[in-house]
């Protein structure tokens, strides 16, 4: 669930099918704003020759879906892009999605997700993401700034229990020290294991063992508490009581008297919390509820300690305080030692880097999106009070907010008159008005040849005339002025620069090799399809995208390095899972081969090569091994 992270493969293979069954999220079927740009006037983005809607990757709980739907509504109805929303359990998975990865070992470009709102900062520091990001270099997802409010997760204590404890002991249960079993007896004031029906709980083998496969070894390494773990077939697992509860050392002698903390079906937060409980001598035990509803209802019934996070609506009608632990120690966390918890920090908005090239206004909007914690709380309270079904009607709440908070979101939308060089504005009749409204207009007219015109609603009005122009991308052209879209080059043609008004024709005899619309590269006077894993920006340059590499294992007619120096295949773009940057095979092979064909750029991960004149053939898409 919420911000906590765990082995990502679980999320995709095990939990998502369940979630998809549970959640249905409207994908823009109905419009929200009365002046919404009609659906048939919205456009896709085109990345690496593939046309797609802007993909927004959202958390799977209502608070997050509402925020992402607000973004989606503005992106589609105001900015004029198609969008789709996809749900993921963790911030980590959402960052990986921006990088084109379903999990760290399975990445493809181009990514079909481009925007992620409300990313929990520590997720971006996890090695699962940093290893992917470092391989992508400049193409890695980018943090475009704070959303304005913080995200937290951890143990929360219900206010009534806290007050009773304070009245008797003078101590505050919102502070970890008040749980030290050597001195205090919080179990007399809080709900214990004996009060929880075991039927509401999942066996450890179906929860924590799967969600956190390394937790046993990590816990043992960090704490040395051998009684808290057991070894099965050479692997360490947490040792569970009645196969359901993991008791901390402070109350292990009588587990039924441990303070109960029931988390969600994915053992949320347990990776860190089992260690916190051990290090701070807390008489608590952890278990996973059978499902989300059981998690929520057990927590509500006990009204004691809860694993929870914010922003969220699950218990937002109740009063809870977060239990404070010692401040974040980065060095310890890196070693897998959790005596401290993450700092409370603002959540961040992220984008896929390619969005900068294809939808700058959407990027500027995401950058501008900022909400205060009190505005957010009001939005969530209104959502809960509306009685809307929590998840299904998140879009309804997003729309209600958009209709009543125009001033706020309008300020996040980049002004249509905020033209950049090469853009112009036109009125409803198509007359050029940029001279009055634009800074630095360098071209006149309603779209030159080689440009296409974006149709947009006028600010505050209900007319759809105002527009700006963009260059047609590589591989496409616009032959006439005022085109509202670019035309893909036909089979046997190519456009090797942007803003083309025509396509070049490939030499005769090679047509079959050229796919319509894909960028092509000229190899000795004929067109070759720009291979998957590469980018052909023009000037006969081939850019090897991050995540793809060439191998020195020479196929077919290339015999070895000496051939390479002459006229031979110069690259084999291998579509593979991303290997660690320092993977020995990667660096040696790639460096060697790139050195021989004169590659420019930050080898080995992303490199540009000029195919030059001594190229005969190119091979690609060969699997390693
Ligand atoms: C946008 O992309 C989607 C998915 O690739 C496709 O189904 C749809 O037809 C595209 N729409 C337009 C207007 O190109
Ligand atoms: C535990 O410690 C051993 C030996 O120091 C180390 O090899 C292993 O990677 C550690 N495991 C985890 C999960 O931290
Ligand atoms: C364990 O705690 C329970 C209270 O939850 C108590 O009734 C019982 O006597 C305790 N057992 C032991 C062996 O101390
Ligand atoms: C709990 O109290 C004992 C006894 O004073 C002390 O030795 C120990 O350090 C305390 N534990 C923590 C985590 O503060
Ligand atoms: C595009 O290709 C044409 C024909 O081969 C060539 O004349 C032109 O210089 C190329 N333009 C760029 C920007 O590479």
XYZ file of C-alpha atoms and ligand atoms in Angstrom:
695
model
C 0.000 0.000 0.000
C 0.963 3.543 0.781
C 4.461 4.971 0.740
C 6.276 1.976 2.063
C 8.266 0.053 -0.412
C 9.016 -3.549 -0.805
C 10.106 -6.082 -3.367
C 8.509 -4.699 -6.519
C 7.810 -8.012 -8.232
C 5.146 -8.672 -5.664
C 3.280 -5.634 -6.686
C 3.053 -6.450 -10.307
C 2.652 -10.173 -10.181
C 0.575 -10.702 -7.106
C -1.282 -7.654 -5.980
C -2.155 -5.712 -9.059
C -4.599 -8.240 -10.461
C -6.457 -8.072 -7.173
C -6.437 -4.327 -7.203
C -7.641 -4.076 -10.733
C -10.551 -6.203 -9.684
C -11.240 -3.963 -6.759
C -10.801 -0.585 -8.362
C -12.357 0.970 -11.341
C -11.096 4.344 -12.303
C -12.865 6.369 -14.932
C -10.442 7.368 -17.666
C -11.822 10.627 -18.820
C -15.020 9.201 -20.264
C -17.008 12.212 -19.149
C -15.784 15.750 -19.182
C -15.683 17.840 -16.037
C -15.340 21.473 -17.110
C -18.184 23.006 -19.111
C -15.607 24.585 -21.406
C -13.649 21.336 -21.733
C -11.813 20.820 -24.961
C -13.861 18.137 -26.776
C -12.266 14.737 -26.899
C -11.821 14.736 -30.659
C -9.646 17.838 -30.373
C -7.232 16.353 -27.883
C -3.986 14.925 -29.098
C -1.680 12.079 -28.225
C 2.008 12.581 -27.709
C 4.480 10.837 -29.975
C 7.562 9.333 -28.412
C 10.100 7.384 -30.424
C 7.555 7.268 -33.214
C 4.841 5.761 -31.032
C 1.612 7.691 -30.530
C 0.128 7.399 -27.064
C -1.859 9.307 -24.474
C 0.022 10.990 -21.625
C 0.263 8.272 -18.968
C -0.270 9.292 -15.355
C 0.806 6.743 -12.783
C -1.131 7.075 -9.546
C -1.100 5.447 -6.151
C -4.026 3.103 -5.614
C -5.724 4.889 -2.741
C -8.336 7.606 -3.014
C -6.301 10.558 -1.727
C -3.696 9.939 -4.398
C -6.162 9.144 -7.161
C -8.000 12.423 -6.543
C -4.794 14.418 -6.982
C -3.824 12.517 -10.116
C -7.325 12.911 -11.546
C -7.124 16.664 -10.949
C -3.918 16.621 -12.973
C -5.514 14.415 -15.637
C -8.575 16.604 -16.020
C -6.494 19.734 -16.520
C -4.033 17.965 -18.834
C -6.883 16.742 -21.032
C -9.648 19.317 -20.831
C -7.497 22.428 -20.625
C -4.148 21.524 -22.145
C -5.632 19.264 -24.800
C -3.770 15.964 -24.376
C -5.316 12.536 -24.117
C -4.365 10.877 -20.848
C -4.706 7.568 -19.100
C -4.379 6.731 -15.436
C -2.612 3.605 -14.181
C -2.560 2.461 -10.579
C 0.461 1.225 -8.665
C 0.899 0.332 -5.048
C 4.128 2.140 -4.219
C 5.987 5.305 -5.100
C 8.880 3.085 -6.168
C 6.805 1.317 -8.779
C 5.496 4.612 -10.051
C 9.015 5.988 -10.502
C 9.984 2.793 -12.281
C 6.958 3.201 -14.551
C 8.230 6.648 -15.590
C 11.459 4.903 -16.571
C 9.492 2.386 -18.639
C 9.960 -0.423 -16.133
C 7.313 -2.801 -14.825
C 10.054 -3.775 -12.358
C 13.798 -3.065 -12.225
C 14.541 -6.048 -14.461
C 11.942 -5.394 -17.094
C 12.223 -2.047 -18.837
C 11.317 -0.968 -22.323
C 11.340 2.377 -24.060
C 9.487 4.483 -24.699
C 7.746 4.550 -21.375
C 3.970 4.713 -21.507
C 3.838 6.706 -18.240
C 4.968 10.310 -18.069
C 3.604 11.973 -14.934
C 3.643 10.880 -11.281
C 2.221 13.230 -8.652
C 2.881 12.808 -4.911
C 6.049 10.728 -4.924
C 7.419 9.845 -1.523
C 10.978 11.226 -1.485
C 12.778 8.218 0.060
C 11.485 6.010 -2.749
C 13.726 7.865 -5.186
C 16.774 6.900 -3.117
C 16.092 3.171 -3.256
C 18.635 1.186 -5.202
C 15.890 -0.410 -7.308
C 15.263 3.034 -8.792
C 18.732 4.611 -8.618
C 20.321 1.756 -10.542
C 17.803 2.148 -13.345
C 18.077 5.956 -13.286
C 21.862 5.993 -13.416
C 21.793 3.800 -16.494
C 19.365 6.132 -18.186
C 21.478 9.230 -17.599
C 19.767 12.286 -19.069
C 16.792 10.169 -20.071
C 16.014 9.265 -16.426
C 12.775 10.471 -14.815
C 13.041 13.973 -13.384
C 11.855 15.473 -10.131
C 10.061 18.722 -11.000
C 9.529 19.867 -7.429
C 7.382 19.678 -4.348
C 3.627 19.293 -4.453
C 3.468 21.402 -1.297
C 2.350 18.969 1.402
C 4.249 16.192 3.179
C 3.709 12.473 3.080
C 4.274 10.345 6.132
C 3.753 6.793 7.176
C 4.300 4.897 10.375
C 2.729 3.946 13.660
C -0.110 6.169 14.834
C -1.731 6.160 18.281
C -5.403 6.910 18.868
C -5.921 10.087 20.814
C -8.097 8.609 23.583
C -5.484 6.007 24.517
C -2.826 8.650 24.453
C -4.735 10.875 26.854
C -5.479 8.038 29.284
C -1.785 7.075 29.398
C -0.721 10.666 29.890
C -3.238 11.187 32.684
C -1.871 8.175 34.607
C 1.851 8.295 33.797
C 2.616 11.767 32.518
C 4.080 10.132 29.424
C 3.168 10.649 25.788
C 2.505 7.576 23.642
C 3.274 9.692 20.596
C 6.932 9.341 21.577
C 8.835 6.065 21.188
C 10.546 6.260 24.569
C 7.194 5.897 26.351
C 7.040 2.302 25.105
C 10.315 1.116 26.755
C 9.214 -2.123 28.405
C 11.993 -1.879 30.985
C 10.161 1.030 32.547
C 6.604 1.222 31.337
C 3.556 -0.896 30.594
C 1.844 0.532 27.529
C 0.147 -2.861 27.066
C -2.144 -1.999 29.969
C -3.462 0.996 28.022
C -3.499 -0.333 24.475
C -5.159 -3.250 22.681
C -3.197 -6.490 22.844
C -2.787 -9.559 20.634
C -5.361 -11.462 22.702
C -8.046 -9.006 21.521
C -7.557 -9.730 17.816
C -9.388 -12.631 16.171
C -6.797 -14.749 14.358
C -9.286 -15.275 11.508
C -8.789 -11.662 10.464
C -5.084 -12.263 9.915
C -2.989 -13.746 7.125
C -0.355 -16.387 7.869
C 3.187 -15.008 7.701
C 3.845 -17.328 4.744
C 1.204 -15.441 2.744
C 2.146 -11.958 3.817
C 5.487 -10.869 5.234
C 7.489 -13.792 3.793
C 6.369 -12.854 0.289
C 6.251 -9.081 0.635
C 9.700 -8.758 2.205
C 11.746 -11.799 1.199
C 14.962 -10.456 2.766
C 13.431 -9.253 6.031
C 14.584 -12.227 8.151
C 18.232 -11.918 7.132
C 18.105 -8.130 7.390
C 16.517 -8.231 10.841
C 19.035 -10.785 12.080
C 21.972 -8.819 10.656
C 20.805 -5.552 12.179
C 19.651 -6.702 15.616
C 21.391 -10.035 16.238
C 18.086 -11.272 17.719
C 18.292 -14.935 16.687
C 15.097 -15.823 18.572
C 13.110 -13.542 16.281
C 13.915 -15.540 13.133
C 13.957 -19.112 11.895
C 15.871 -20.793 9.139
C 14.026 -22.796 6.517
C 15.935 -24.334 3.619
C 18.895 -22.073 4.216
C 16.891 -18.839 4.270
C 15.963 -16.688 7.252
C 12.307 -15.825 7.931
C 10.644 -13.971 10.794
C 9.507 -16.476 13.409
C 5.775 -16.029 13.790
C 3.568 -16.969 16.738
C 0.551 -19.069 15.705
C 1.964 -18.479 12.222
C 0.476 -14.976 12.278
C 2.072 -12.598 14.798
C 5.679 -11.512 14.955
C 6.359 -10.470 18.552
C 9.171 -8.055 19.432
C 11.695 -9.300 22.030
C 10.210 -7.071 24.756
C 6.987 -9.141 24.946
C 7.972 -12.448 23.387
C 7.639 -14.289 26.695
C 3.879 -13.751 26.636
C 2.793 -12.911 23.115
C -0.911 -12.571 23.859
C 0.017 -9.612 26.020
C 1.925 -7.760 23.266
C 0.401 -4.527 21.997
C -1.225 -5.363 18.657
C -0.302 -3.592 15.414
C -2.330 -4.910 12.490
C -1.062 -3.771 9.140
C -2.338 -4.438 5.605
C -2.230 -7.624 3.578
C 1.173 -6.755 2.150
C 2.855 -6.512 5.581
C 3.072 -2.766 5.016
C 5.940 -1.067 6.760
C 7.149 -4.210 8.481
C 10.628 -4.110 7.002
C 11.480 -1.136 9.181
C 9.009 -1.516 12.024
C 10.146 -4.917 13.280
C 13.582 -3.400 13.800
C 12.251 -0.219 15.414
C 10.291 -2.330 17.906
C 13.355 -4.420 18.742
C 15.801 -1.516 19.034
C 13.480 0.563 21.207
C 12.365 -2.263 23.477
C 8.706 -1.885 22.566
C 6.277 -4.629 23.725
C 4.466 -4.859 20.382
C 3.622 -7.536 17.834
C 2.865 -7.187 14.107
C 0.466 -9.066 11.862
C -1.055 -8.587 8.397
C -4.818 -8.396 7.961
C -6.431 -10.671 5.373
C -7.369 -7.687 3.215
C -7.790 -3.947 3.246
C -11.266 -4.015 4.775
C -10.073 -6.218 7.633
C -7.125 -3.858 8.185
C -9.464 -0.876 8.402
C -12.111 -2.559 10.553
C -9.681 -4.183 13.026
C -7.888 -0.862 13.441
C -11.175 0.969 13.981
C -12.398 -1.617 16.481
C -9.203 -1.651 18.547
C -8.721 2.147 18.473
C -5.235 1.617 19.799
C -2.119 1.608 17.588
C -2.405 1.724 13.816
C -0.065 1.487 10.895
C -1.160 4.424 8.755
C 0.046 7.085 6.349
C -0.898 10.502 5.108
C -2.393 11.934 3.038
C -5.120 9.316 3.266
C -8.802 9.150 4.093
C -9.114 5.762 5.815
C -9.156 7.139 9.363
C -9.401 10.835 8.595
C -12.634 11.076 10.631
C -10.788 9.874 13.759
C -8.106 11.510 15.852
C -4.684 9.892 15.646
C -1.162 11.096 16.367
C 1.960 9.822 14.656
C 4.460 8.097 16.981
C 7.760 9.942 16.758
C 10.990 7.950 16.448
C 14.601 9.169 16.419
C 15.551 11.258 13.394
C 16.620 9.743 10.123
C 20.111 8.269 9.923
C 20.958 7.828 6.273
C 24.134 5.796 6.764
C 22.304 3.281 8.930
C 19.400 2.999 6.534
C 21.805 2.299 3.692
C 23.135 -0.649 5.676
C 19.604 -1.904 6.286
C 19.595 -0.824 9.927
C 16.348 0.826 10.994
C 16.674 2.485 14.406
C 15.335 5.701 12.940
C 12.560 6.659 10.555
C 12.446 8.751 7.386
C 12.120 12.494 7.782
C 8.743 14.025 7.132
C 9.257 15.724 3.784
C 7.078 17.250 1.095
C 5.943 14.864 -1.602
C 7.404 15.452 -5.050
C 6.096 15.525 -8.595
C 8.059 13.616 -11.217
C 7.965 13.392 -15.000
C 9.454 11.132 -17.647
C 12.249 13.060 -19.345
C 10.804 12.616 -22.829
C 7.755 14.633 -21.810
C 9.987 17.715 -21.963
C 10.399 17.183 -25.689
C 6.830 16.381 -26.575
C 4.529 18.213 -24.144
C 6.207 21.175 -22.525
C 2.961 22.729 -21.379
C 2.094 19.575 -19.483
C 5.528 19.687 -17.841
C 5.073 23.319 -16.848
C 1.675 22.467 -15.388
C 3.074 19.621 -13.265
C 5.880 21.921 -12.119
C 3.363 24.555 -11.107
C 1.018 22.162 -9.265
C 1.222 23.112 -5.589
C -1.243 22.677 -2.748
C -0.977 23.448 0.953
C -1.548 20.777 3.564
C -4.704 22.521 4.797
C -6.134 22.793 1.275
C -5.414 19.120 0.773
C -7.060 18.189 4.070
C -10.119 20.195 3.122
C -10.266 18.425 -0.229
C -10.044 14.994 1.452
C -12.573 15.891 4.142
C -15.022 17.041 1.493
C -14.442 13.795 -0.360
C -15.181 11.693 2.747
C -18.198 13.800 3.714
C -19.647 13.582 0.222
C -20.261 9.914 0.968
C -18.846 9.069 -2.428
C -17.523 5.564 -2.741
C -13.931 6.094 -1.712
C -12.116 4.849 -4.781
C -14.684 4.730 -7.509
C -15.692 8.336 -7.144
C -12.261 9.847 -6.732
C -12.717 11.437 -10.139
C -16.005 12.940 -8.999
C -14.248 14.595 -6.075
C -11.438 15.762 -8.322
C -13.957 17.333 -10.671
C -15.916 18.953 -7.828
C -12.693 20.519 -6.597
C -11.739 21.723 -10.083
C -15.120 23.381 -10.550
C -14.892 25.209 -7.233
C -11.180 26.108 -7.194
C -10.601 27.642 -10.592
C -8.319 30.342 -9.246
C -5.983 27.798 -7.749
C -5.489 25.468 -10.662
C -5.585 28.218 -13.283
C -2.404 29.554 -11.769
C -0.701 26.214 -12.424
C -1.629 26.228 -16.101
C 1.023 27.842 -18.263
C -0.389 30.855 -19.998
C -1.355 30.326 -23.604
C 0.158 33.637 -24.441
C 3.391 32.506 -22.923
C 4.854 31.706 -26.289
C 8.267 30.364 -26.800
C 10.342 31.114 -29.828
C 8.755 29.703 -32.939
C 5.225 29.685 -31.585
C 2.385 32.000 -32.415
C -1.186 32.597 -31.352
C -4.242 32.792 -33.531
C -7.843 33.774 -32.779
C -10.999 31.788 -33.502
C -10.991 32.823 -37.159
C -7.418 31.731 -37.494
C -6.078 35.289 -37.598
C -2.678 35.771 -36.119
C -2.786 37.641 -32.820
C 0.630 36.843 -31.462
C 2.174 40.215 -32.092
C 0.013 41.557 -29.302
C 0.153 38.620 -26.923
C 3.391 36.799 -27.391
C 6.791 37.598 -26.154
C 9.376 37.187 -28.832
C 7.204 35.993 -31.695
C 9.591 35.041 -34.413
C 7.162 33.708 -36.933
C 3.849 34.965 -38.114
C 0.820 33.127 -39.363
C -1.330 30.310 -38.129
C 1.289 27.703 -38.400
C 3.889 27.653 -41.080
C 4.433 24.663 -43.220
C 6.298 22.133 -41.131
C 4.321 23.197 -38.071
C 1.031 22.102 -36.679
C -1.439 24.172 -34.750
C -2.671 23.226 -31.285
C -6.294 24.149 -30.748
C -6.985 25.332 -27.242
C -9.832 26.974 -25.360
C -9.442 30.702 -24.866
C -8.644 31.700 -21.282
C -11.901 32.011 -19.349
C -14.013 31.772 -22.482
C -15.868 28.990 -24.183
C -14.407 29.364 -27.631
C -11.737 27.115 -28.990
C -9.878 29.349 -31.328
C -6.677 30.259 -29.637
C -3.752 28.210 -30.724
C -0.054 27.852 -30.799
C 2.180 26.036 -33.181
C 4.777 23.347 -32.806
C 7.297 21.936 -35.184
C 6.440 18.607 -36.689
C 8.665 15.996 -35.226
C 11.239 13.886 -36.948
C 9.638 11.409 -39.267
C 6.617 13.628 -39.877
C 5.774 16.669 -41.969
C 3.117 19.287 -42.605
C 2.855 20.335 -46.242
C 0.297 23.114 -45.778
C -0.031 26.113 -43.476
C -2.515 25.769 -40.644
C -2.274 21.986 -40.403
C -3.655 20.726 -37.123
C -1.573 17.615 -37.209
C 1.576 16.331 -38.797
C 1.539 13.589 -41.372
C 3.797 10.587 -41.035
C 6.202 10.082 -43.882
C 5.026 7.345 -46.187
C 6.702 4.054 -46.728
C 9.968 4.667 -48.477
C 10.312 8.221 -47.258
C 12.011 9.837 -44.326
C 12.159 13.163 -42.526
C 15.510 13.601 -40.874
C 14.840 16.913 -39.150
C 11.907 18.547 -37.415
C 9.611 21.102 -39.063
C 9.743 19.375 -42.421
C 7.220 20.301 -45.118
C 8.002 17.231 -47.194
C 9.674 13.884 -46.746
C 12.818 12.774 -48.519
C 12.530 9.750 -50.669
C 14.706 6.766 -49.924
C 16.692 5.259 -52.749
C 14.823 2.805 -54.903
C 14.846 -0.804 -53.894
C 14.869 -0.324 -50.140
C 11.240 0.537 -49.539
C 10.416 -2.763 -47.932
C 12.841 -2.007 -45.149
C 11.265 1.269 -44.208
C 8.360 1.272 -41.894
C 5.954 4.136 -42.376
C 6.398 6.795 -39.792
C 9.363 5.320 -37.972
C 12.448 7.434 -38.159
C 14.941 6.178 -40.598
C 18.622 6.490 -40.982
C 20.451 6.609 -44.240
C 23.036 3.937 -44.717
C 25.006 4.362 -47.905
C 22.242 6.123 -49.766
C 19.397 3.882 -48.715
C 16.988 4.111 -45.806
C 17.179 1.827 -42.816
C 14.636 1.795 -40.071
C 16.078 3.440 -37.012
C 16.530 0.354 -34.847
C 14.644 -0.197 -31.663
C 16.816 0.969 -28.840
C 18.176 3.843 -30.819
C 17.123 7.296 -31.852
C 17.882 8.857 -35.209
C 17.750 12.625 -34.817
C 19.032 13.466 -38.252
C 22.400 14.201 -39.826
C 22.739 10.460 -40.141
C 23.436 10.228 -36.456
C 22.363 7.282 -34.425
C 21.927 7.713 -30.698
C 21.970 4.560 -28.659
C 19.335 4.935 -25.973
C 20.098 4.189 -22.364
C 19.218 0.640 -21.569
C 20.366 -0.662 -24.932
C 23.842 -1.558 -25.824
C 25.978 -3.085 -28.467
C 27.867 -6.255 -28.089
C 31.183 -7.349 -29.474
C 29.861 -10.844 -29.994
C 29.902 -10.559 -33.681
C 27.075 -12.122 -35.620
C 26.956 -13.261 -39.171
C 29.478 -11.782 -41.503
C 31.586 -10.015 -38.929
C 34.410 -12.116 -37.718
C 36.132 -10.022 -35.148
C 37.682 -6.739 -34.213
C 39.807 -6.467 -37.305
C 36.708 -6.581 -39.487
C 35.093 -3.983 -37.369
C 37.763 -1.524 -38.201
C 36.887 -1.867 -41.816
C 33.502 -2.203 -43.395
C 31.351 -4.238 -41.149
C 28.377 -4.057 -38.939
C 29.121 -1.428 -36.392
C 26.460 -1.967 -33.846
C 24.176 -4.569 -32.481
C 21.587 -2.851 -30.338
C 20.663 -5.517 -27.924
C 17.310 -5.177 -26.288
C 17.914 -6.607 -22.917
C 17.069 -6.122 -19.355
C 19.048 -3.231 -17.972
C 22.296 -4.406 -16.516
C 24.090 -2.629 -13.727
C 26.292 0.099 -15.071
C 29.389 -1.604 -13.903
C 28.401 -4.944 -15.350
C 31.771 -6.165 -16.655
C 30.387 -7.383 -19.949
C 28.680 -4.116 -20.606
C 31.601 -1.853 -20.037
C 34.301 -3.836 -21.769
C 32.329 -4.866 -24.803
C 30.641 -1.602 -25.280
C 33.738 0.447 -24.731
C 35.736 -1.677 -27.091
C 33.306 -1.603 -29.874
C 32.456 2.028 -29.447
C 36.083 2.954 -29.422
C 36.492 1.239 -32.731
C 33.685 2.996 -34.490
C 34.334 6.399 -33.017
C 31.386 6.823 -30.690
C 30.803 10.172 -29.101
C 28.960 10.700 -25.855
C 29.052 9.376 -22.335
C 29.764 5.742 -23.080
C 28.915 3.142 -22.159
C 25.294 3.809 -21.409
C 24.203 6.394 -23.874
C 26.243 7.101 -26.904
C 26.016 8.747 -30.243
C 27.696 7.322 -33.268
C 27.959 8.650 -36.740
C 27.544 5.825 -39.142
C 29.650 7.637 -41.664
C 30.453 6.165 -44.996
C 32.105 2.917 -44.056
C 28.959 1.211 -42.944
C 27.609 -1.661 -44.843
C 24.956 -3.149 -42.664
C 23.520 -2.828 -39.208
C 22.345 -5.650 -37.030
C 20.309 -5.233 -33.954
C 17.954 -6.862 -31.494
C 20.062 -9.856 -30.816
C 19.596 -11.377 -27.395
C 22.708 -11.796 -25.336
C 23.839 -15.268 -24.197
C -3.702 7.638 -28.996
O -2.977 6.493 -28.568
C -3.783 5.372 -28.311
C -2.914 4.302 -27.729
O -1.724 4.166 -28.426
C -4.501 4.945 -29.567
O -5.329 3.839 -29.297
C -5.337 6.112 -30.062
O -5.916 5.760 -31.279
C -4.472 7.336 -30.238
N -5.345 8.458 -30.552
C -5.056 9.326 -31.494
C -6.025 10.461 -31.650
O -4.055 9.221 -32.169
C 23.717 -9.910 6.255
O 25.084 -9.978 6.585
C 25.826 -10.819 5.715
C 27.221 -10.970 6.286
O 27.674 -9.754 6.814
C 25.821 -10.206 4.323
O 26.544 -11.009 3.427
C 24.395 -10.097 3.840
O 24.345 -9.428 2.599
C 23.537 -9.349 4.843
N 22.171 -9.497 4.410
C 21.290 -8.506 4.448
C 19.944 -8.814 3.938
O 21.544 -7.416 4.920
C 0.050 -13.573 29.603
O -0.721 -12.373 29.584
C -2.089 -12.573 29.875
C -2.769 -11.245 29.757
O -2.929 -10.935 28.399
C -2.234 -13.113 31.306
O -3.584 -13.368 31.565
C -1.432 -14.402 31.419
O -1.439 -14.837 32.739
C 0.009 -14.173 30.958
N 0.719 -15.444 30.967
C 1.904 -15.573 31.466
C 2.508 -16.954 31.354
O 2.466 -14.693 32.085
C 14.962 1.228 28.045
O 15.248 1.363 29.409
C 16.409 0.657 29.829
C 16.489 0.770 31.307
O 16.671 2.104 31.698
C 17.623 1.248 29.158
O 18.797 0.526 29.517
C 17.444 1.148 27.652
O 18.512 1.805 26.969
C 16.128 1.783 27.244
N 15.927 1.483 25.839
C 15.761 2.434 24.939
C 15.612 1.972 23.532
O 15.694 3.620 25.222
C 18.481 15.035 -44.449
O 18.709 14.190 -45.551
C 18.932 14.893 -46.791
C 18.956 13.884 -47.893
O 19.827 12.817 -47.621
C 20.215 15.699 -46.653
O 20.468 16.411 -47.829
C 20.084 16.658 -45.485
O 21.274 17.352 -45.280
C 19.695 15.932 -44.228
N 19.385 16.909 -43.213
C 19.770 16.748 -41.954
C 19.396 17.815 -40.992
O 20.395 15.762 -41.607
